[in-house]
mmCIF file of C-alpha atoms and ligand atoms in Angstrom:
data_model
loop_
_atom_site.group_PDB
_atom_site.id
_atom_site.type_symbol
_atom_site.label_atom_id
_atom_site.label_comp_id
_atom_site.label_asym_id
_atom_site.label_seq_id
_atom_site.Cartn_x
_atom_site.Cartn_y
_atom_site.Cartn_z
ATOM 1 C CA UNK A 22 0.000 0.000 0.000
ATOM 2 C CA UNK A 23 2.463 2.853 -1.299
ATOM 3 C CA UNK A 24 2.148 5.889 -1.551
ATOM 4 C CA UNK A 25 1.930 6.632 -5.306
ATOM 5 C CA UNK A 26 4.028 10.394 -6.879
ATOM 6 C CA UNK A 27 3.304 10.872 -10.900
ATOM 7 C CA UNK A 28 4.780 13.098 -13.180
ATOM 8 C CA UNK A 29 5.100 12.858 -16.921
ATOM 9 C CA UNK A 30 9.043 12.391 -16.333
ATOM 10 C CA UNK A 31 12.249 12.986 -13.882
ATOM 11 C CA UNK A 32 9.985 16.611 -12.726
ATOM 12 C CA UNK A 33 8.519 14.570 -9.656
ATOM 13 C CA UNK A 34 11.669 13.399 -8.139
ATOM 14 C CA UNK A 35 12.031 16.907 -7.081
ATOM 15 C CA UNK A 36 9.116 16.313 -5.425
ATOM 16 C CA UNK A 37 9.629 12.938 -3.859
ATOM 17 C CA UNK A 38 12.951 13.424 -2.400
ATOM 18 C CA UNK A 39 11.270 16.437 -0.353
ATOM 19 C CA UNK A 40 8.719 13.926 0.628
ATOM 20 C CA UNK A 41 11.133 10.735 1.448
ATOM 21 C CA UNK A 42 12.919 13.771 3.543
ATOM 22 C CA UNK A 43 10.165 14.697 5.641
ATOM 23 C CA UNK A 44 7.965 11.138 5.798
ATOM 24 C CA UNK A 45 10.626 8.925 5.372
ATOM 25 C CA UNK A 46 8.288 6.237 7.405
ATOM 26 C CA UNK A 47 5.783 5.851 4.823
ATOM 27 C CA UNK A 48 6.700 3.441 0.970
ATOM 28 C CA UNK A 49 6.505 5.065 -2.081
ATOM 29 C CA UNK A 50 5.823 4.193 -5.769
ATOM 30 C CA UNK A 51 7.077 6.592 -8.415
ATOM 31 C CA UNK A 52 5.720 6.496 -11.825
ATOM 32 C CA UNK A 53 7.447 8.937 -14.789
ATOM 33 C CA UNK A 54 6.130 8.919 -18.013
ATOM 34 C CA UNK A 55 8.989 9.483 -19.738
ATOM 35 C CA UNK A 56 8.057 7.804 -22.786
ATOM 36 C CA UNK A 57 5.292 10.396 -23.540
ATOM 37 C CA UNK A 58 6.775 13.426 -21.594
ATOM 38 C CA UNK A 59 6.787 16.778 -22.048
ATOM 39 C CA UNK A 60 3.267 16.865 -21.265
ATOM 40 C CA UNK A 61 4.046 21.212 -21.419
ATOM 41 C CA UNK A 62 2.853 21.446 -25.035
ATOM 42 C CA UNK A 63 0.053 18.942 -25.056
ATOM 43 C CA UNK A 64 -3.720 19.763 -24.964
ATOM 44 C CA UNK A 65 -6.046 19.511 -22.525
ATOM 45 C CA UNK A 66 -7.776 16.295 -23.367
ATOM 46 C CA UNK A 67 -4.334 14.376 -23.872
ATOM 47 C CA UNK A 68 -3.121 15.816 -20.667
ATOM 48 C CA UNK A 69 -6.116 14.393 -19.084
ATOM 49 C CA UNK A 70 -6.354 10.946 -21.015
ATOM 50 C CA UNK A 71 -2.466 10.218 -19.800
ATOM 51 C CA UNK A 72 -2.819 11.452 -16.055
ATOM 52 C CA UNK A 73 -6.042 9.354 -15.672
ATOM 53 C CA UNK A 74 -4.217 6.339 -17.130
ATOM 54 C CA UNK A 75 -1.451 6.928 -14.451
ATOM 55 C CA UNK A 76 -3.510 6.922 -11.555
ATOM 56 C CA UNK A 77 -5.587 4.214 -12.605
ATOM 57 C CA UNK A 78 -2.531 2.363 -12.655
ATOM 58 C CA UNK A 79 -0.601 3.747 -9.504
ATOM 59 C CA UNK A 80 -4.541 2.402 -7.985
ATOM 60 C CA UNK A 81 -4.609 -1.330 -9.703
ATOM 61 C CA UNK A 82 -1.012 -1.695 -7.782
ATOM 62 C CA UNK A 83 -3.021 -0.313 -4.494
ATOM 63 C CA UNK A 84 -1.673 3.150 -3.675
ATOM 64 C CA UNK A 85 -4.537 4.464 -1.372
ATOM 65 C CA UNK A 86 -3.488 7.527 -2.320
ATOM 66 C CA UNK A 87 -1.586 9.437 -5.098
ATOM 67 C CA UNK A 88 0.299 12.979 -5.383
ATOM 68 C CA UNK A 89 0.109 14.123 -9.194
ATOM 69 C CA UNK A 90 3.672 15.710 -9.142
ATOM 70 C CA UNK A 91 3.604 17.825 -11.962
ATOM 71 C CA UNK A 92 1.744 21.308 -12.383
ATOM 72 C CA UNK A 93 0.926 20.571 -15.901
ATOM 73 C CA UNK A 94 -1.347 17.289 -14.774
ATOM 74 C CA UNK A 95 -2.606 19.666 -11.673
ATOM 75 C CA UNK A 96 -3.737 22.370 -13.902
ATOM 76 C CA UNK A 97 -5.064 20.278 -16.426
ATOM 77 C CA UNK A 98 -6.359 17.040 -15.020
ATOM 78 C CA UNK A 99 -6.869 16.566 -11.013
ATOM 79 C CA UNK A 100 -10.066 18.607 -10.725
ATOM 80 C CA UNK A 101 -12.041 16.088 -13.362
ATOM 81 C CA UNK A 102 -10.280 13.155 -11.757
ATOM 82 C CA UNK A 103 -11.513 14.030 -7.852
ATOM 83 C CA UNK A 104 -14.758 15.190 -9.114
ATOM 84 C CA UNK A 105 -15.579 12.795 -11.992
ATOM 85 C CA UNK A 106 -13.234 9.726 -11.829
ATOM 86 C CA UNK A 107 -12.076 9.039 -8.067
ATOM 87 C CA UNK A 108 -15.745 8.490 -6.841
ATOM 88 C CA UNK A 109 -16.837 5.783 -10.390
ATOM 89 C CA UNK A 110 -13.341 3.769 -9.857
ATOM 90 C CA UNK A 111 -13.276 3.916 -5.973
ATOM 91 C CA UNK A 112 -14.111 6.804 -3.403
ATOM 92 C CA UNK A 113 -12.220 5.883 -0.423
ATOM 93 C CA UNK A 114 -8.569 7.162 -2.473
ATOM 94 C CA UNK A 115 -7.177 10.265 -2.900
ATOM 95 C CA UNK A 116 -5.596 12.180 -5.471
ATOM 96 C CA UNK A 117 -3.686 15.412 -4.437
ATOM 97 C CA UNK A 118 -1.867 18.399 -6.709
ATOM 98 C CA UNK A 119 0.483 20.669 -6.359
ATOM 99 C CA UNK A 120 -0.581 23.694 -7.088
ATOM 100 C CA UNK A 121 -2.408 24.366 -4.134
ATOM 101 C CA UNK A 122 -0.125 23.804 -1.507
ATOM 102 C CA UNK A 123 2.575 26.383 -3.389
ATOM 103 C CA UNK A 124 -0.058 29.145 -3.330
ATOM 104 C CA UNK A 125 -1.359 28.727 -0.296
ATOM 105 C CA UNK A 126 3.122 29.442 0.891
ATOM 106 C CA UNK A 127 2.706 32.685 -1.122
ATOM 107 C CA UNK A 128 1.457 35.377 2.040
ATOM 108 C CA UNK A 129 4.391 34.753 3.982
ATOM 109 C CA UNK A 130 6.965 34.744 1.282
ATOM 110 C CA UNK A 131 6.475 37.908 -0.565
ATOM 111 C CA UNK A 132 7.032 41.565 0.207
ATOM 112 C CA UNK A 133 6.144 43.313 -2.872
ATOM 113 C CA UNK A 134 2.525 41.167 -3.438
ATOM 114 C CA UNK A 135 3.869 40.830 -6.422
ATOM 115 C CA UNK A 136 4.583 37.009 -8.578
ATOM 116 C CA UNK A 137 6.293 35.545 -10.810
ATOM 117 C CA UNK A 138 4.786 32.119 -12.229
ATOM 118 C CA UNK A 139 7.156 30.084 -14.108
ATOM 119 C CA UNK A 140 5.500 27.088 -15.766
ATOM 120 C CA UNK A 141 5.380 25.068 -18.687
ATOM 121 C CA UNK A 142 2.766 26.681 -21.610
ATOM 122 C CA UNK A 143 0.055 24.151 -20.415
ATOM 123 C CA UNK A 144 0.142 25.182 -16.707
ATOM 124 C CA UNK A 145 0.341 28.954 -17.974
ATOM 125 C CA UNK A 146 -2.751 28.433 -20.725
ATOM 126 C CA UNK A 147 -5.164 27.058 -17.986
ATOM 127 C CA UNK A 148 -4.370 30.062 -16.007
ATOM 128 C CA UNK A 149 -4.396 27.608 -12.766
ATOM 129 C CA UNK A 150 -1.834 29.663 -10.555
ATOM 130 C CA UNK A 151 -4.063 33.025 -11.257
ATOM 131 C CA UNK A 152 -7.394 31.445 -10.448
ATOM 132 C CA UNK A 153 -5.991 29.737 -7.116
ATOM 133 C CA UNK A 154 -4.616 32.938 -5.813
ATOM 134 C CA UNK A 155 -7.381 34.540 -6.568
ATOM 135 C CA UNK A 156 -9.500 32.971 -4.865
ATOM 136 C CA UNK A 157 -6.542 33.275 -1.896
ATOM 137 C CA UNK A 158 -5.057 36.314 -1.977
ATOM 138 C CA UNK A 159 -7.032 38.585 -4.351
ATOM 139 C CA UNK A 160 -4.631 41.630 -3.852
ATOM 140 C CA UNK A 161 -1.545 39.763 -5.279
ATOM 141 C CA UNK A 162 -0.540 40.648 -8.788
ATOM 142 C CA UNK A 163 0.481 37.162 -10.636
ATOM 143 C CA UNK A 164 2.832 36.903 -13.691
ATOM 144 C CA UNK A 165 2.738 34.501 -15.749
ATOM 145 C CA UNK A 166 5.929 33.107 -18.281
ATOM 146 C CA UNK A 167 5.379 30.075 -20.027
ATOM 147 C CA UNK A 168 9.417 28.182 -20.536
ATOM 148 C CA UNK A 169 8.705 25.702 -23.217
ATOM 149 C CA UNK A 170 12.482 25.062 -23.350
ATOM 150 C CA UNK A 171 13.498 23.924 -19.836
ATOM 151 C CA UNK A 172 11.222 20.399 -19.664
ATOM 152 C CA UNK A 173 13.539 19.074 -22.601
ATOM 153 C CA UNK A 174 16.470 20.823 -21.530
ATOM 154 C CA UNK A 175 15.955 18.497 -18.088
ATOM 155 C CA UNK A 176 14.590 15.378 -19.637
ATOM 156 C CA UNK A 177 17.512 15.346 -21.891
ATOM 157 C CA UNK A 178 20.179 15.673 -19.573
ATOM 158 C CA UNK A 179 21.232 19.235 -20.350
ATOM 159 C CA UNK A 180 19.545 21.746 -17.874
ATOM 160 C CA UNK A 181 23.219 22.249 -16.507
ATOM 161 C CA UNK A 182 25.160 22.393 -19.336
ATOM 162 C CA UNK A 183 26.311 26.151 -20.832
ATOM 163 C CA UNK A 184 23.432 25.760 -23.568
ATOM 164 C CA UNK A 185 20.821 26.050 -20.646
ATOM 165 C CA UNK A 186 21.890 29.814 -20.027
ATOM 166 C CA UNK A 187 20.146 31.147 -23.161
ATOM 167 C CA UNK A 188 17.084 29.776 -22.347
ATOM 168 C CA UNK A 189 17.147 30.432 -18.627
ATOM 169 C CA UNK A 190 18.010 33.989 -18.714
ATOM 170 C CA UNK A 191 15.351 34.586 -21.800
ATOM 171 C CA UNK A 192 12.327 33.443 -20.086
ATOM 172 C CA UNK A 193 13.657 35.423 -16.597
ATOM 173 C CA UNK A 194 14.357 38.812 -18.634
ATOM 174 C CA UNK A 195 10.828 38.317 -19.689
ATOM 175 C CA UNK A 196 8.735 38.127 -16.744
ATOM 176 C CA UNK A 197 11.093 40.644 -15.238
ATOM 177 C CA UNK A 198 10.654 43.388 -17.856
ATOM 178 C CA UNK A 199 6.746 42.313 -17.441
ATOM 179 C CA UNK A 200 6.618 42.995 -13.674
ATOM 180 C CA UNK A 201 9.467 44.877 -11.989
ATOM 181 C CA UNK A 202 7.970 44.237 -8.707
ATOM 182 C CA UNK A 203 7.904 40.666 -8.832
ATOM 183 C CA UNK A 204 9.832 39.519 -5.846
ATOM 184 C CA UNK A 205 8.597 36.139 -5.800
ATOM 185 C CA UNK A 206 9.950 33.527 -8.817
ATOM 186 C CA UNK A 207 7.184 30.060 -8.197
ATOM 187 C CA UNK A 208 8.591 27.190 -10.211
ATOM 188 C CA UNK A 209 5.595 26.489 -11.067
ATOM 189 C CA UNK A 210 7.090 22.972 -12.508
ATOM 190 C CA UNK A 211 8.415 20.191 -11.037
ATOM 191 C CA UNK A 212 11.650 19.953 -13.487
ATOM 192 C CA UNK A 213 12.385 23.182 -12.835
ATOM 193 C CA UNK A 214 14.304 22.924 -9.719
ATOM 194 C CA UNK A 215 16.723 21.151 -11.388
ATOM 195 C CA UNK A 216 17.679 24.248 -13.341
ATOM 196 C CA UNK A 217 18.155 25.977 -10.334
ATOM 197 C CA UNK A 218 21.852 27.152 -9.905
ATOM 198 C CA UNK A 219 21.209 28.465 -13.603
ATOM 199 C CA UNK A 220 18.320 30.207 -12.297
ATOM 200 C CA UNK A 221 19.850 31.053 -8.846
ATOM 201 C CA UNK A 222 22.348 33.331 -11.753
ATOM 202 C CA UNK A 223 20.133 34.839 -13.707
ATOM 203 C CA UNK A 224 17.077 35.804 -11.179
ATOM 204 C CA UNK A 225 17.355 39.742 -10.355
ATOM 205 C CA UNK A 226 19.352 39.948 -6.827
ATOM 206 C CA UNK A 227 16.507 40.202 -4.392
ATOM 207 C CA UNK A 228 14.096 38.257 -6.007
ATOM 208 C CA UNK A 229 13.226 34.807 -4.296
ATOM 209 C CA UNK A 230 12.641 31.633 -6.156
ATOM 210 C CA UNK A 231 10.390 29.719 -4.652
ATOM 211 C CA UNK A 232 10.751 25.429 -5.703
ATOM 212 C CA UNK A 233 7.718 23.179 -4.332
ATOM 213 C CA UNK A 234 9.002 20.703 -3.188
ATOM 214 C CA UNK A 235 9.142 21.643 0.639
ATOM 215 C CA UNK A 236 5.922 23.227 0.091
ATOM 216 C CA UNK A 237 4.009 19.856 -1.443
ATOM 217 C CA UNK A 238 5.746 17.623 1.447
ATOM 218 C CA UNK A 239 4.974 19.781 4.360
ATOM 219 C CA UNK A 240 1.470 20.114 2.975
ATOM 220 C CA UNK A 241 0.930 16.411 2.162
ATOM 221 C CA UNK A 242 1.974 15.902 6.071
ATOM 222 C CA UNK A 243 -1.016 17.928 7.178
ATOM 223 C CA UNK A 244 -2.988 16.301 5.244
ATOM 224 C CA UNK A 245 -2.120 13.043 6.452
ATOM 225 C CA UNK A 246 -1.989 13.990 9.916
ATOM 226 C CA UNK A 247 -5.745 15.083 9.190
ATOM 227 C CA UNK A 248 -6.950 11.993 7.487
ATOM 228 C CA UNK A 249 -6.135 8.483 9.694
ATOM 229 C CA UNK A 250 -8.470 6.629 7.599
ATOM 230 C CA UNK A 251 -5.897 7.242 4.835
ATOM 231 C CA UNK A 252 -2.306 6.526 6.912
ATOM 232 C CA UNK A 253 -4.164 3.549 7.844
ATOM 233 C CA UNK A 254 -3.797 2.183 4.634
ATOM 234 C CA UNK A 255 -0.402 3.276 3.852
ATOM 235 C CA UNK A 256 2.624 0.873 4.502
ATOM 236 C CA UNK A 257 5.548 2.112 6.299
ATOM 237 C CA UNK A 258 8.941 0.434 5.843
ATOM 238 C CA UNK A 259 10.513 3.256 3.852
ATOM 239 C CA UNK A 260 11.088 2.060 0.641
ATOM 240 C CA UNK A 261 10.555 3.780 -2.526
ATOM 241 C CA UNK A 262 9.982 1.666 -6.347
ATOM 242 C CA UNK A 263 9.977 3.338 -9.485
ATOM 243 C CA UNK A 264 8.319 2.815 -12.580
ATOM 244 C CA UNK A 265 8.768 4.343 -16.015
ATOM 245 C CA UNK A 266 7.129 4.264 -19.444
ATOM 246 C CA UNK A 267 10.709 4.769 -21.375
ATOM 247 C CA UNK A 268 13.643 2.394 -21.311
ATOM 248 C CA UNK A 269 15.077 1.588 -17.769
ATOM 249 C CA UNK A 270 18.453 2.503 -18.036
ATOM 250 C CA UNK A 271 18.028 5.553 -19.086
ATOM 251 C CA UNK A 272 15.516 6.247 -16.565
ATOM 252 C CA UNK A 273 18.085 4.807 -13.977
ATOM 253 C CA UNK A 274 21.086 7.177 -14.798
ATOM 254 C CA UNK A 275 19.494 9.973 -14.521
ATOM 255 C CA UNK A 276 16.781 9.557 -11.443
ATOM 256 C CA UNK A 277 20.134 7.896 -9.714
ATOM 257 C CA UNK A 278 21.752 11.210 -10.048
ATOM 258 C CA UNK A 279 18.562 13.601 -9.197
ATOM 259 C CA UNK A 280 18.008 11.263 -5.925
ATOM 260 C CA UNK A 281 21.637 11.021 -4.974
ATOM 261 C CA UNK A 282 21.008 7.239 -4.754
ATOM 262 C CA UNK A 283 21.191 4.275 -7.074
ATOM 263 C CA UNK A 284 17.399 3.915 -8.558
ATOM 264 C CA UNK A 285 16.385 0.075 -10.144
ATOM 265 C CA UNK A 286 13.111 1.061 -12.197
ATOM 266 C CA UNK A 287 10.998 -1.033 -14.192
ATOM 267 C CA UNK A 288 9.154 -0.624 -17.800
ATOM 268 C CA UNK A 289 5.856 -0.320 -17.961
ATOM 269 C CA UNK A 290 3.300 0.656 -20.458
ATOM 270 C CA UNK A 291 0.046 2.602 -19.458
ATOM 271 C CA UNK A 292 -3.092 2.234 -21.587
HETATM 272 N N1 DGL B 319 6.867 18.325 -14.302
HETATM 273 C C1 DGL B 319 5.759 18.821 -15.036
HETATM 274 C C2 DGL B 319 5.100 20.017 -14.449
HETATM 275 O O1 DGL B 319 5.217 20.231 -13.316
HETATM 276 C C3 DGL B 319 5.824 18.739 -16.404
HETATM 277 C C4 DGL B 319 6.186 18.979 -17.437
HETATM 278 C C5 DGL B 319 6.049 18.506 -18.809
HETATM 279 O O2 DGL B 319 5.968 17.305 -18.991
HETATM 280 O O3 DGL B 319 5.999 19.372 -19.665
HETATM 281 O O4 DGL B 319 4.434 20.761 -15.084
#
């Protein structure tokens, strides 16, 4: 009875190695799907039709509950999956997002009211960060800047090499020159913080950029500590299994290096 994290590739590790940090108790079951990633540039009823095949499958191998570990799938697909699909396949699991628990860390991080949302064009097209602080914080000015470049600059192994900078400091300038007063930088994408010491050199001094992954794992232990029914049916002998849609060993070398561990995955295929 894991505890399922799904992104469409490596983004989510960012995410689960924040979560192994702070619930290292609990087992964990990582799918990427790699083979069909980026899901940045897809359209809404792809994005859906993949992230519903994921969690169907992260729920055949009995995850009671699973974190959807990407901001594209969040934006795009978690709303019709609670609503719609969660209560026809089974109602007593849980899928969470991510999106919430990063806006919801926004009042006591900025100064200036004002953000910067970072995202891939899917997350920025559904407008998901705007609505949610909205509805939150309705005096906060929110940026948008969609960074088509920097999923396949990660999923291909190149988000530090020199022909990352171009790319970084493009989309920064941009949202920059948009808003001045930004003081707030949200990867609002779960790749993204493994561009960060190229984005750590480009961001304006003074501006704060603001990964999820503390954010999603601190959140996610709330929630559990509110919901016994649910830790009930989650194993805990800390172990963590992976699963990916592309070939292993490429899926190995590079999770091994993002989790600063040695990662075994397995193929599988979703349908
Ligand atoms: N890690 C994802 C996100 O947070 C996804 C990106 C992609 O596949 O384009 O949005």
């Amino acid at each position: 009875m894991q505890i399922g994290v799904f992104d469409s590739g490596y983004g989510g590790l960012t995410i689960l190695r924040q979560i192994r940090k702070l619930l290292p108790q609990y087992d964990y079951l990582y799918l990427g799907d790699n083979a069909r990633a980026p899901y940045g540039s897809r359209s809404f009823d792809v994005v859906y039709e993949f992230t519903l095949q994921a969690v169907e499958e992260l729920f055949d191998r009995g995850c009671p509950l699973v974190i959807l570990a990407c901001n594209t799938a969040s934006a795009k697909a978690l709303r019709s999956i609670q609503q719609n699909d969660v209560p026809r396949i089974d109602p007593d699991r849980r899928v969470l997002g991510v999106i919430r628990p990063t806006v919801e860390a926004l009042d006591a991080v900025t100064d200036s009211r004002h953000i910067g949302v970072l995202a891939t064009p899917g997350t920025v097209k559904s407008h998901s960060y705007t609505m949610e602080v909205g509805k939150l914080y309705p005096e906060m000015i929110v940026t948008e800047q969609a960074c088509p470049m920097w999923v396949p600059l990660v999923e291909n192994n190149e988000a530090l090499s020199p022909g990352a900078d171009y790319f970084v400091e493009k989309y920064i300038n941009s949202i920059m020159l948009t808003d001045p007063m930004i003081d707030t930088l949200v990867l609002g994408c779960t790749h993204y913080p493994l561009l960060l010491p190229k984005l750590e050199m480009y961001a304006p001094p003074g501006v704060r950029i603001l990964p999820q992954g503390d954010l999603v794992a601190e959140s996610l232990r709330n929630y559990l500590a509110r919901h016994p029914d649910i830790v009930s049916r989650c194993s805990q002998n800390g172990t963590v299994e992976y699963l990916t849609t592309e070939n292993t060993d490429k899926f190995d070398d590079l999770a091994s290096l993002f989790m600063g561990q040695t990662v075994k995955s397995t193929k599988i295929t979703l349908t």
